[in-house]
Short mmCIF file of C-alpha atoms in Angstrom, two decimals:
data_model
loop_
_atom_site.label_atom_id
_atom_site.label_comp_id
_atom_site.label_asym_id
_atom_site.label_seq_id
_atom_site.Cartn_x
_atom_site.Cartn_y
_atom_site.Cartn_z
CA UNK A 15 -12.32 7.63 19.27
CA UNK A 16 -9.87 9.84 17.41
CA UNK A 17 -10.19 11.88 14.29
CA UNK A 18 -9.00 10.88 10.86
CA UNK A 19 -6.42 13.01 9.13
CA UNK A 20 -5.02 12.74 5.63
CA UNK A 21 -1.25 12.77 6.05
CA UNK A 22 -0.42 12.95 2.37
CA UNK A 23 -1.17 11.92 -1.17
CA UNK A 24 0.93 10.35 -3.89
CA UNK A 25 0.28 9.60 -7.53
CA UNK A 26 3.08 7.10 -7.94
CA UNK A 27 5.00 4.43 -6.08
CA UNK A 28 8.26 6.37 -6.04
CA UNK A 29 6.71 9.12 -3.93
CA UNK A 30 5.24 6.63 -1.45
CA UNK A 31 8.49 4.68 -1.13
CA UNK A 32 10.49 7.88 -0.70
CA UNK A 33 8.21 9.03 2.11
CA UNK A 34 8.36 5.61 3.79
CA UNK A 35 12.16 5.51 3.57
CA UNK A 36 12.41 9.02 5.04
CA UNK A 37 10.60 8.01 8.25
CA UNK A 38 11.69 4.35 8.53
CA UNK A 39 11.62 2.46 10.81
CA UNK A 40 8.64 4.47 12.09
CA UNK A 41 5.27 3.82 10.41
CA UNK A 42 4.57 5.92 7.34
CA UNK A 43 0.95 6.27 8.48
CA UNK A 44 -1.65 4.24 10.33
CA UNK A 45 -3.27 3.26 7.01
CA UNK A 46 -2.29 3.59 3.36
CA UNK A 47 -5.02 3.35 0.73
CA UNK A 48 -3.37 1.76 -2.28
CA UNK A 49 -4.66 1.90 -5.85
CA UNK A 50 -3.32 -1.24 -7.50
CA UNK A 51 -2.90 0.48 -10.88
CA UNK A 52 0.01 2.91 -10.62
CA UNK A 53 2.06 4.44 -13.42
CA UNK A 54 5.47 3.28 -12.21
CA UNK A 55 5.02 0.05 -10.22
CA UNK A 56 2.26 -2.50 -9.82
CA UNK A 57 0.28 -2.52 -6.59
CA UNK A 58 1.54 -5.93 -5.48
CA UNK A 59 5.18 -4.87 -5.74
CA UNK A 60 4.46 -1.60 -3.93
CA UNK A 61 2.60 -3.38 -1.14
CA UNK A 62 5.51 -5.80 -0.73
CA UNK A 63 8.10 -3.00 -0.59
CA UNK A 64 5.99 -0.80 1.67
CA UNK A 65 5.41 -3.69 4.09
CA UNK A 66 9.17 -4.22 4.26
CA UNK A 67 9.87 -0.51 4.90
CA UNK A 68 6.98 0.20 7.27
CA UNK A 69 5.62 -3.06 8.71
CA UNK A 70 3.35 -1.28 11.22
CA UNK A 71 1.53 0.60 8.45
CA UNK A 72 -1.70 -1.11 7.42
CA UNK A 73 -2.28 -1.26 3.66
CA UNK A 74 -5.76 -1.30 2.15
CA UNK A 75 -5.64 -2.09 -1.57
CA UNK A 76 -8.48 -0.81 -3.71
CA UNK A 77 -9.38 -2.43 -7.00
CA UNK A 78 -12.37 -2.85 -9.26
CA UNK A 79 -10.71 -5.86 -10.88
CA UNK A 80 -12.38 -9.18 -10.10
CA UNK A 81 -9.18 -11.19 -10.20
CA UNK A 82 -8.67 -13.81 -7.48
CA UNK A 83 -4.99 -14.22 -8.37
CA UNK A 84 -4.42 -10.46 -7.90
CA UNK A 85 -6.37 -10.46 -4.64
CA UNK A 86 -4.29 -13.36 -3.28
CA UNK A 87 -1.02 -11.73 -4.38
CA UNK A 88 -1.99 -8.48 -2.63
CA UNK A 89 -2.91 -10.36 0.54
CA UNK A 90 0.39 -12.27 0.40
CA UNK A 91 2.17 -8.90 0.04
CA UNK A 92 0.57 -7.67 3.28
CA UNK A 93 -2.45 -5.75 2.03
CA UNK A 94 -6.12 -6.01 2.90
CA UNK A 95 -8.08 -6.06 -0.36
CA UNK A 96 -11.33 -4.16 -0.96
#
């Protein structure tokens, strides 16, 4: 068993996508925790773009919204929904 380490934080999609592009095609991180409500891009679009840039990075989408359409869209975009 290894130890967990926070590799970085971002408050918007542009920062995440910039970091992913800078290291592509390597994984951005082992896991990205994604808030689906971001100021500059919706969580589904970010998950889709992040999956394309860093397919080995696992995405866990966090939401308090009880919306089955949103959950399905996030899953289709490559995220695990919690």
